[in-house]
XYZ file of C-alpha atoms in Angstrom:
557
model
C 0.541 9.041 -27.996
C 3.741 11.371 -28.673
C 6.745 9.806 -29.364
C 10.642 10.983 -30.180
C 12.802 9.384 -33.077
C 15.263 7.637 -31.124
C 18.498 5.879 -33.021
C 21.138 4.380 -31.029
C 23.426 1.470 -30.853
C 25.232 -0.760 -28.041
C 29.029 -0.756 -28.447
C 30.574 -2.298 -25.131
C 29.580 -3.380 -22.102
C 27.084 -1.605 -20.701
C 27.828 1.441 -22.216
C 25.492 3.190 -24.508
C 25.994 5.674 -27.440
C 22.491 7.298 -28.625
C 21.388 10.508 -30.108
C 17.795 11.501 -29.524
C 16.145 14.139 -32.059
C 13.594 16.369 -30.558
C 13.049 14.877 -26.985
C 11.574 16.566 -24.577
C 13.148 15.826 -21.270
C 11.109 15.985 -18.148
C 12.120 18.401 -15.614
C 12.292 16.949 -11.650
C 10.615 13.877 -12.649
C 10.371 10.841 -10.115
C 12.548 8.085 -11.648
C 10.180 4.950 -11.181
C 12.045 1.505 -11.089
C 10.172 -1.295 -11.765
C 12.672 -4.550 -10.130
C 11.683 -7.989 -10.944
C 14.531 -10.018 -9.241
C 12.417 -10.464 -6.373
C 9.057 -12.007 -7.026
C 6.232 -9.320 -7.367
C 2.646 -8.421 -8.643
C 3.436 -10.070 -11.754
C 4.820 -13.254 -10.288
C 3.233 -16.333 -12.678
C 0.649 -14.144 -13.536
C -1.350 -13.678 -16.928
C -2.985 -10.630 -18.717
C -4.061 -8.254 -15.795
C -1.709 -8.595 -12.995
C -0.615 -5.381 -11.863
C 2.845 -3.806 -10.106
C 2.404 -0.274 -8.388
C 5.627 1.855 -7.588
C 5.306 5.207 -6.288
C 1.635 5.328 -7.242
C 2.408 4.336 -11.102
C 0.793 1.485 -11.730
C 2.020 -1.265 -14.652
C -0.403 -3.938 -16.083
C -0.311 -6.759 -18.108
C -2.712 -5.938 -20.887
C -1.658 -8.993 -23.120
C 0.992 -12.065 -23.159
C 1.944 -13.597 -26.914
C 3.293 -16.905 -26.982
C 6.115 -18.035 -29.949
C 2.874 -18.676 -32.232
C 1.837 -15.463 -32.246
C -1.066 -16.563 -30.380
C -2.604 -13.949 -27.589
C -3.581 -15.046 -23.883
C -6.609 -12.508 -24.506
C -8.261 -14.704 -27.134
C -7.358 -18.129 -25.406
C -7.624 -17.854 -22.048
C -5.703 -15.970 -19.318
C -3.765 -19.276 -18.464
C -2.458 -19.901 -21.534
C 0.461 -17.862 -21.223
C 1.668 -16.379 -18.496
C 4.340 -13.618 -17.073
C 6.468 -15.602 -14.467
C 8.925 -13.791 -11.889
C 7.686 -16.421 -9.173
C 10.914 -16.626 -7.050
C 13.147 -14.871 -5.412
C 16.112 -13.819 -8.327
C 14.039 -14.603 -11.104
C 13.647 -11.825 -13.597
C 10.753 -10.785 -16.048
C 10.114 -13.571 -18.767
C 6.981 -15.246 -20.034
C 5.887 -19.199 -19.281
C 4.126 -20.458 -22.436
C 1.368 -23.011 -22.442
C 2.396 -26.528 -21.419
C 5.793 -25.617 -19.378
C 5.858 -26.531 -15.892
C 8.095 -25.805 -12.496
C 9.533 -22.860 -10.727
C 12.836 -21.907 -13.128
C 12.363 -18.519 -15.195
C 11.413 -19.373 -18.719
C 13.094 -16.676 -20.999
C 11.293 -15.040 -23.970
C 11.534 -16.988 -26.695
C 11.419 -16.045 -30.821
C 7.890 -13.909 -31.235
C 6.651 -14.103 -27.329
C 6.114 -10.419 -26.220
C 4.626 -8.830 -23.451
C 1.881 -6.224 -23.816
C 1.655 -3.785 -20.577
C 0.866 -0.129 -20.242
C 1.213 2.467 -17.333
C -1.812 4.408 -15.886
C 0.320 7.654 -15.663
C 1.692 9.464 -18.148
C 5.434 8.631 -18.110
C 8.553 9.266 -19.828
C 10.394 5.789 -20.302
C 14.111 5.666 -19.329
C 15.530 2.189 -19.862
C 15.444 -1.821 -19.848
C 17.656 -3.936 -18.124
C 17.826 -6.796 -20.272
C 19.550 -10.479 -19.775
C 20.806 -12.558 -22.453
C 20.680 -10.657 -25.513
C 23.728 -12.029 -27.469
C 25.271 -10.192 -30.335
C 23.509 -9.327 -33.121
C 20.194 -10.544 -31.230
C 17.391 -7.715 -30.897
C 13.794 -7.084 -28.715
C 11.314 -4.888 -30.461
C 9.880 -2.400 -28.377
C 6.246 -1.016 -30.452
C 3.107 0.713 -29.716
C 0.107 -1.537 -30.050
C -3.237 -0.272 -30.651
C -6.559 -2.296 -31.687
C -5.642 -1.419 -35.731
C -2.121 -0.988 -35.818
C 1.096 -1.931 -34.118
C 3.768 1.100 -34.249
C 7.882 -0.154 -33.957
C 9.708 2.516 -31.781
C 12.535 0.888 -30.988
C 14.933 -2.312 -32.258
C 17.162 -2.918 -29.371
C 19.584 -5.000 -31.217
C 23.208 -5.782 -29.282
C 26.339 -5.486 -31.298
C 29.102 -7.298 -28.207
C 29.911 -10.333 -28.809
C 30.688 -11.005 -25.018
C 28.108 -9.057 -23.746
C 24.687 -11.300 -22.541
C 23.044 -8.676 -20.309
C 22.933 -4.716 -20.444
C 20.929 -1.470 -20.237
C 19.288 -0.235 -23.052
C 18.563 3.674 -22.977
C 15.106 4.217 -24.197
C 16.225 8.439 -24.727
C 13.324 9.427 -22.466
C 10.561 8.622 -25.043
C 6.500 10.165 -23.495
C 4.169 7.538 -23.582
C 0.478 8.445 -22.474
C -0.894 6.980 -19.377
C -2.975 3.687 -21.221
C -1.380 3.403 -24.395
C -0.312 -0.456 -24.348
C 3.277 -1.140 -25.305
C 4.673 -4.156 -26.473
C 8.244 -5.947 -25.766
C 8.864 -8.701 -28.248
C 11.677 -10.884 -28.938
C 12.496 -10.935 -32.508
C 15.766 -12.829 -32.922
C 16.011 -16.386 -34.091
C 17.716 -18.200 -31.080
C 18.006 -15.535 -28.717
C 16.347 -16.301 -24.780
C 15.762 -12.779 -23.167
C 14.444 -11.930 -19.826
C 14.430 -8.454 -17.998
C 16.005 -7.199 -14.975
C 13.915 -3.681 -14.366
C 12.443 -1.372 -16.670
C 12.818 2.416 -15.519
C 10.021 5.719 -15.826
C 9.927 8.935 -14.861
C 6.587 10.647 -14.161
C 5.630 12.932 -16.567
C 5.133 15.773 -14.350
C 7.048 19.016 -13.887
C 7.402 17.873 -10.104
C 5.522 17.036 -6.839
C 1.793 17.019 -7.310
C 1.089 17.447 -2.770
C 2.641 18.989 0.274
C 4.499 16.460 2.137
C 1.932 16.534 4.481
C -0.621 15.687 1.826
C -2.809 18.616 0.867
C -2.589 18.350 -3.070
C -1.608 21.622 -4.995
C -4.330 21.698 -7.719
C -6.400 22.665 -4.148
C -4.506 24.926 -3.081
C -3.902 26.555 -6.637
C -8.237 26.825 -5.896
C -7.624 29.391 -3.382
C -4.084 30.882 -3.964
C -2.403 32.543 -7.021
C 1.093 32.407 -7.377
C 2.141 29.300 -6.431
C 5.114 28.226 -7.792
C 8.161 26.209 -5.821
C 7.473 23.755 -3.110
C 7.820 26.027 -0.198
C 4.699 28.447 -2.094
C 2.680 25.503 -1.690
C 3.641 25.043 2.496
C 3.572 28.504 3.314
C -0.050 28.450 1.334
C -0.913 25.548 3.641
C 0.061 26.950 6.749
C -1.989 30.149 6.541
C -5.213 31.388 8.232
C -6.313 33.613 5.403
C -9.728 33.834 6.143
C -8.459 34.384 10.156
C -11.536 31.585 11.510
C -8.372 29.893 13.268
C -8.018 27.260 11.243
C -5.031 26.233 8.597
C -5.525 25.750 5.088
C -4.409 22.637 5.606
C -7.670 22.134 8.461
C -10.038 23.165 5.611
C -8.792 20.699 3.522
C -9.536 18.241 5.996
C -13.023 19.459 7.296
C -13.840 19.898 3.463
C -14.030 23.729 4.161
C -12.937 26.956 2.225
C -9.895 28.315 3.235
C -10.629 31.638 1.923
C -13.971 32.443 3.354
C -14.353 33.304 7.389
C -18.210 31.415 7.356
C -17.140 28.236 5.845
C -15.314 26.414 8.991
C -15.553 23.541 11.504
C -17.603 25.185 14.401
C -20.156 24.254 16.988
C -23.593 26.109 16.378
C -25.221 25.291 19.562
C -25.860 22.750 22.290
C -29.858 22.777 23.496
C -31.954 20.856 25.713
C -35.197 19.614 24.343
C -37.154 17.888 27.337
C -34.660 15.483 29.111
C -32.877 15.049 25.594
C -29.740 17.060 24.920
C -29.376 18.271 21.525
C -25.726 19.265 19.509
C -25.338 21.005 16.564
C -22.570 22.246 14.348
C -21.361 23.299 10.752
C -21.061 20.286 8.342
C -20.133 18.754 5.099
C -21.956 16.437 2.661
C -19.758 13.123 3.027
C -17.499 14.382 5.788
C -18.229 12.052 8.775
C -17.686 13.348 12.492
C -17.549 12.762 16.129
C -18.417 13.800 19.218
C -16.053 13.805 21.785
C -17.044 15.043 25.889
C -15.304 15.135 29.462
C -17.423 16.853 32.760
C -13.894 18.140 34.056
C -11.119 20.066 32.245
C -8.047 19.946 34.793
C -8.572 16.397 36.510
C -6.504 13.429 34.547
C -9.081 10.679 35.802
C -11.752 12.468 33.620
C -10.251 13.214 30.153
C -12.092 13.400 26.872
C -14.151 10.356 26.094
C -15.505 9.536 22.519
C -19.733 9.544 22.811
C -20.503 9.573 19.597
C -18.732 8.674 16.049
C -18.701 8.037 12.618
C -21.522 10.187 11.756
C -22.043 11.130 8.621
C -22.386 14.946 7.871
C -25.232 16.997 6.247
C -25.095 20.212 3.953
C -24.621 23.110 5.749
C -25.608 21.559 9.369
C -25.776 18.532 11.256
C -27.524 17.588 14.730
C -27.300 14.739 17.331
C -29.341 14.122 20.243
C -29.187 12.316 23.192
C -25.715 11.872 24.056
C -25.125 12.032 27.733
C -27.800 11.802 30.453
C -25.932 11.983 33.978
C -23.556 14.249 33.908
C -24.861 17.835 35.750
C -22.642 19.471 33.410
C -20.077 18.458 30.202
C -17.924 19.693 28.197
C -18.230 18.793 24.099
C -15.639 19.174 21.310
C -17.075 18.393 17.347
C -14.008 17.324 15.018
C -13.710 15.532 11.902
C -14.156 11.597 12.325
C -10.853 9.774 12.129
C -10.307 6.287 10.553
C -8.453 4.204 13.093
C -5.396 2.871 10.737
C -4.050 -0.010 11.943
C -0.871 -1.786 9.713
C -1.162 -5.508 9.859
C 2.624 -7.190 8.563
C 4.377 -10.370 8.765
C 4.695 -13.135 6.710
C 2.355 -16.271 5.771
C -0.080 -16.407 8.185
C -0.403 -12.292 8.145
C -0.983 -12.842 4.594
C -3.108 -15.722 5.005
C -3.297 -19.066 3.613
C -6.246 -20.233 5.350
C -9.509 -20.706 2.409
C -11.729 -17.963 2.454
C -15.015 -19.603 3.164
C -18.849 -18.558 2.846
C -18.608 -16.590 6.085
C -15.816 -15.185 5.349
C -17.126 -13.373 2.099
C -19.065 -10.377 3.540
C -16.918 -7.222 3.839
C -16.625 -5.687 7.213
C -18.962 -3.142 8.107
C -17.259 -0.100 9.071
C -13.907 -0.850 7.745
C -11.724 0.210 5.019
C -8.888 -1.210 3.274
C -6.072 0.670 1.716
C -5.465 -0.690 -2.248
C -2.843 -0.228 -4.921
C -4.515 3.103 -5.857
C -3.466 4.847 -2.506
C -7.602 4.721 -1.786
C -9.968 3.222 0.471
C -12.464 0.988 -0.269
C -14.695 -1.189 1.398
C -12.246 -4.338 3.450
C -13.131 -7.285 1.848
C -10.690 -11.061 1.730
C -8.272 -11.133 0.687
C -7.053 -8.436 2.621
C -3.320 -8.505 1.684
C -4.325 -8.247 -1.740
C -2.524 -5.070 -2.125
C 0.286 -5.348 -0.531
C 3.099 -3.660 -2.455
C 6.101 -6.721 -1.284
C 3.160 -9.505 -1.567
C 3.904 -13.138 -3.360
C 0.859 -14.410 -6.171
C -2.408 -12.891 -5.389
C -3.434 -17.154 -5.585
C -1.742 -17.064 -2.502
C -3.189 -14.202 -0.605
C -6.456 -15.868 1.354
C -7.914 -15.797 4.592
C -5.509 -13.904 7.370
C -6.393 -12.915 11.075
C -7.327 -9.287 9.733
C -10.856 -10.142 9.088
C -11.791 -11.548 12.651
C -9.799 -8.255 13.757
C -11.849 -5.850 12.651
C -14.592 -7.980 13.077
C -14.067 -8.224 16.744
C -13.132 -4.285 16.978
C -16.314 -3.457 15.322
C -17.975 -5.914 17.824
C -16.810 -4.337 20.528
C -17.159 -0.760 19.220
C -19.481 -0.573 17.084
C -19.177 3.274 15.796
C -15.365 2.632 15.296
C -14.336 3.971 11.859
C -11.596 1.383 10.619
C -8.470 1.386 8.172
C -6.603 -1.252 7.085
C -3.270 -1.376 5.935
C -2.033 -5.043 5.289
C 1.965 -5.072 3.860
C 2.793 -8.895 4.136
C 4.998 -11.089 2.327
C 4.991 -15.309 2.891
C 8.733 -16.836 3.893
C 10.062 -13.524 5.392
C 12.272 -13.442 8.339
C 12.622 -10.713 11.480
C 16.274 -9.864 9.319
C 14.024 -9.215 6.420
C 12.332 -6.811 8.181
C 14.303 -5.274 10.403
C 14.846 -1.145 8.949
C 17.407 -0.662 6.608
C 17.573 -4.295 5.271
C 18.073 -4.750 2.310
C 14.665 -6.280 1.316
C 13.220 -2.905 1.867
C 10.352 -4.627 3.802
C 10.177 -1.874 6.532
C 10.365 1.014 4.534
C 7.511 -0.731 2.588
C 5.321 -0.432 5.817
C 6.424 2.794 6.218
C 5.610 4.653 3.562
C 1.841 2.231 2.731
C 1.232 4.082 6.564
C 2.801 7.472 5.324
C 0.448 7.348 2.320
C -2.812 6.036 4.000
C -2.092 9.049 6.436
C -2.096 11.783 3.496
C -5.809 12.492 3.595
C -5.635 13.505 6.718
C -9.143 11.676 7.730
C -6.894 9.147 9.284
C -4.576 8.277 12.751
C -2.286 5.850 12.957
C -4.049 3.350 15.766
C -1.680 0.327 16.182
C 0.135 -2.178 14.754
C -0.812 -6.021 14.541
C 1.990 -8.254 13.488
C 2.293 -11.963 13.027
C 5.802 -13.394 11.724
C 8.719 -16.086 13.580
C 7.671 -19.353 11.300
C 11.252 -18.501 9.366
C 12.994 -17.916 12.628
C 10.978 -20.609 14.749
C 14.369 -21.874 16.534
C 15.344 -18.514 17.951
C 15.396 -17.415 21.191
C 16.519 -14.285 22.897
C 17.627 -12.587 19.552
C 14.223 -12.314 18.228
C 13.232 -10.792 21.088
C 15.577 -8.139 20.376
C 14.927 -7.733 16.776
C 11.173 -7.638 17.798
C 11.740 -4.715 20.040
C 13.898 -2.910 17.667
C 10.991 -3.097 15.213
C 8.454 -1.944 18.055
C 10.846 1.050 18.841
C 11.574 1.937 15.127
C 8.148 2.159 14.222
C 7.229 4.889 17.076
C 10.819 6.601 16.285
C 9.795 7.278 12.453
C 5.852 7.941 13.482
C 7.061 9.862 16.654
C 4.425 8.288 18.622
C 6.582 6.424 21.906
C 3.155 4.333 22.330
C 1.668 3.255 19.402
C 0.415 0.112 20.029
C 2.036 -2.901 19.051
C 0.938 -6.806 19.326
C 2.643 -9.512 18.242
C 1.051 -13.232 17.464
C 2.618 -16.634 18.527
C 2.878 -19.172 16.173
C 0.977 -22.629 15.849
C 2.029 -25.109 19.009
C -0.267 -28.005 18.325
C 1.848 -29.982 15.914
C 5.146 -28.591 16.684
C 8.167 -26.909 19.346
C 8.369 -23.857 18.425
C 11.168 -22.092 20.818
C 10.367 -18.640 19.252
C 6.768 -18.666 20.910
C 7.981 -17.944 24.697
C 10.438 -15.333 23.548
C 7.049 -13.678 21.701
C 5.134 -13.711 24.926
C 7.594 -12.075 26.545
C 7.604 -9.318 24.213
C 5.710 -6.747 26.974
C 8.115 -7.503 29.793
C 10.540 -5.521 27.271
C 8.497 -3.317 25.121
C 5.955 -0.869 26.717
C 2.275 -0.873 25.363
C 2.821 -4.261 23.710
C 0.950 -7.372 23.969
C 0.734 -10.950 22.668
C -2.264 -12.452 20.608
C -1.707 -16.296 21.872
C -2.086 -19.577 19.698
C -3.327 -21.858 22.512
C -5.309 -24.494 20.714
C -6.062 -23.210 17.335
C -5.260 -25.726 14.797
C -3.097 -25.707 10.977
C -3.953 -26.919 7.568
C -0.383 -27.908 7.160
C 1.467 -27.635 10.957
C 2.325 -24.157 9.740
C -0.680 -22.202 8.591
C -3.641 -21.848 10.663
C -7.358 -23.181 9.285
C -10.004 -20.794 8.635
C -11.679 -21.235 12.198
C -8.238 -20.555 13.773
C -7.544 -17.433 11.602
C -11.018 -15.838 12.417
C -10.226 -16.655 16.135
C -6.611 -15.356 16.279
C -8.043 -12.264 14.994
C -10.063 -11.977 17.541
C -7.380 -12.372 19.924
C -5.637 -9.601 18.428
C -8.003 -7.633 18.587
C -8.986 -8.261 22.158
C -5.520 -8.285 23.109
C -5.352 -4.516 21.552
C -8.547 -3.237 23.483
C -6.724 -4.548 26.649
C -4.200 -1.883 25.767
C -6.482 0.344 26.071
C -7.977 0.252 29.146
């Protein structure tokens, strides 16, 4: 770890007067902000729970209580980091206290977190630190603990400020420990601020990262080297850079491309073959007729999993006197599933309900894939208390699209938050909500082994009483969505609420969602049943899914 001698003092308001010997300041770094008014990954959670902004991720490694004794050698529940509601900022719940209220660090509790990115750290917004009352910021490792900072307020009046931290470079893993150290003093924190520790953008903004490029290029220097590099055929086989990095090709060598190699009959069996990747996985796409509209390209074959060098298929039509066949790269069908509580899911996950999807991905807090398995909203990046994130109506979704399809390659993107309203999520509110969505889709997108299939969406239990105006705001969403992903008809369906137990006026205005919206439908609730008269049971979340998803193949016919 590298560290700069920082000395500084606090001498009104919020202003700060610091001098900062032999810092080295990052150059077009991406300021990071890590808010905890709001409830987030950390909410009431102990060593391990995890916040991700901008792909910098920030993890509770350890939690001291006012004994000086360590979650990591009592038990995780011990003591605990607790957000937990809405307004609440960063403070730590010892052992034995109870309810919802924030419970400020106390004399000797600390924090232990690090980053998994190297970072330069900018500042702390701090509540409650009276005058002459200090935090300890300090480097902990498993033989020493290092002090880099006392943060130590000299106003009188002053309860709450920021403290510059003067840019200091922590490595990406090297824990860090915030620790009250004042007799009498109750602290919690507002937001703690990075900057990456990078001399700027690490991808195009279409996603192709620049350490590939820099493979195949020299000379790459500003942003615009980087797209101009991408755009190029410099090997002239008619295909991008950008393409290659997609098919998994070489940009700079004519031989190494996406092609067909040759389509053969063997006996009645037709056979296709073309240039391949290890790992890449393809599809097969035909029509018999290129100018009629009745007989456009249909998918015959996907999700098939490339060889070295070359790959074959047989067998895929038998009718037609004559056909026309296009190879391409095999695209994950991304579909964004967002609302509130039920989206999330609160149903149990049960026994059936433990096998991961076959076929299906799930985006996580890495900007990855891995295999979908409950709970699926376990990543979401506005999401309440992973405790609370169970069984939602994305698993009998893709289970019913795999069903039904059974060489569909899916993606999951699940962005819910419990108790959120259509206002909340309307674009440009102030919850951020949409823009969440947004950018999880934007990201998921980046590889370019993905489209952007549909969106499922299940929300109204805050707005239950509403009428025509959610209709409104629920178009609106529909139409902002395929404004910002300039697709006029992504998919979109919408889910009624429970109507067993209770009159829920919002539920006709949702079925009337396609009379106004094009390429919409409705995933109904007829007869599925709650664990609460809000939340549907685990039978009725596997069978809304299924709705959804049959509702969404309807769309497609």
């Amino acid at each position: 770890m590298r560290l700069k001698k920082i000395t500084w003092n606090k001498s009104n308001g919020l202003a700060v007067v610091f001098t900062v010997f032999g810092v080295l300041i990052s150059q077009n770094a991406q300021a990071v902000l890590y808010d905890f008014n709001n409830g987030t990954g950390f909410d009431n959670m102990g060593i391990g729970g995890s916040m991700t902004v901008d792909q910098i991720k920030m993890t509770t490694v350890d939690i001291i209580g006012t004994d000086g004794t360590r979650s990591s050698d009592l038990g995780d529940t011990y003591h605990r980091t607790n957000i937990f509601s809405d307004s609440r900022p960063l403070s730590i719940r010892s052992s034995g206290e109870s309810g919802n209220d924030a419970k400020d660090f106390q004399l000797n509790e600390a924090w232990v977190f690090n980053f998994d990115a190297d970072v330069y750290l900018n500042e702390i917004n701090f509540r409650g630190l009276g005058a002459g009352e200090s935090m300890t910021l300090s480097t902990v490792s498993a033989t020493s603990t290092n002090q880099v900072l006392v943060m130590t307020s000299t106003n009188e009046s002053s309860t709450a400020g920021i403290w510059n931290l003067g840019d200091a470079f922590v490595d990406a893993g090297t824990s860090l420990m915030i620790q009250n150290t004042s007799e009498g003093s109750a602290v919690a924190i507002f937001s703690f601020t990075v900057e990456w520790a990078t001399s700027g953008p690490v991808e195009t903004i279409n996603g192709t990262p620049y350490v590939w490029l820099d493979q195949f290029y020299e000379g790459l220097v500003t942003e615009e080297d980087y797209l101009i590099a991408e755009a190029s055929d410099s090997d002239g086989d008619l295909l991008t850079a950008r393409e290659e990095y997609v098919a998994g090709t070489v940009p700079t060598n004519a031989t190494s491309v996406l092609k067909m190699d040759s389509i053969s009959k063997i006996s009645t069996n037709q056979v296709v073959s073309w240039q391949s990747v290890a790992g890449k996985y393809y599809r097969i796409i035909v029509r018999t007729n290129l100018t009629a509209v009745s007989t456009g390209w249909k998918t015959m074959k996907n999700n098939m999993l490339g060889l070295d060098g070359q790959t074959s298929v047989t067998s895929l039509w038998s009718t037609a006197a004559s056909v026309f066949v296009k190879v391409g790269v095999e695209k994950r069908a991304l579909y964004l599933l967002i609302g509130q509580s039920n989206m999330a899911g609160r149903a149990p996950i049960e026994s059936e309900d433990e096998v991961p999807v076959a076929g299906c991905e799930l985006f996580n807090s890495t900007n990855g894939w891995e295999v979908a398995a409950n709970p699926l909203n376990q990543y979401s990046t506005i999401g309440k208390d992973i405790s609370l994130q169970n069984l939602g109506p994305g698993y009998g979704f893709a289970q019913r699209l795999r069903e039904v399809q059974p060489d569909i390659y899916l993606g999951l993107v699940v962005n819910a938050r419990g108790g959120t309203s259509i206002y909340d999520w309307a674009k440009g509110a102030d919850e951020g909500y949409y823009e969440a969505a947004v950018s999880r889709v934007r990201e998921a997108l980046k590889d370019g082994n993905s489209r952007f299939a549909g969106i499922i969406w299940h929300q109204g239990e805050s707005n239950s009483g509403l009428t025509t105006s959610y209709l409104t705001r629920l178009s609106q969403l529909v139409a902002d969505f395929r404004a910002d992903f300039r697709d006029p008809d992504l998919p979109f369906v919408a889910g009624q609420l429970e109507q067993t137990t209770n009159e829920r006026a919002v539920n006709e205005y949702i079925l009337l969602l396609p009379t106004v919206s094009s390429n919409t439908a409705v995933a109904t609730s007829e007869n599925l049943t709650t664990i609460d008269g809000t939340h549907f049971d685990s039978a009725s979340q596997r069978e809304l899914g299924r709705r959804y998803a049959d509702a969404l193949l309807r769309l497609e016919e």
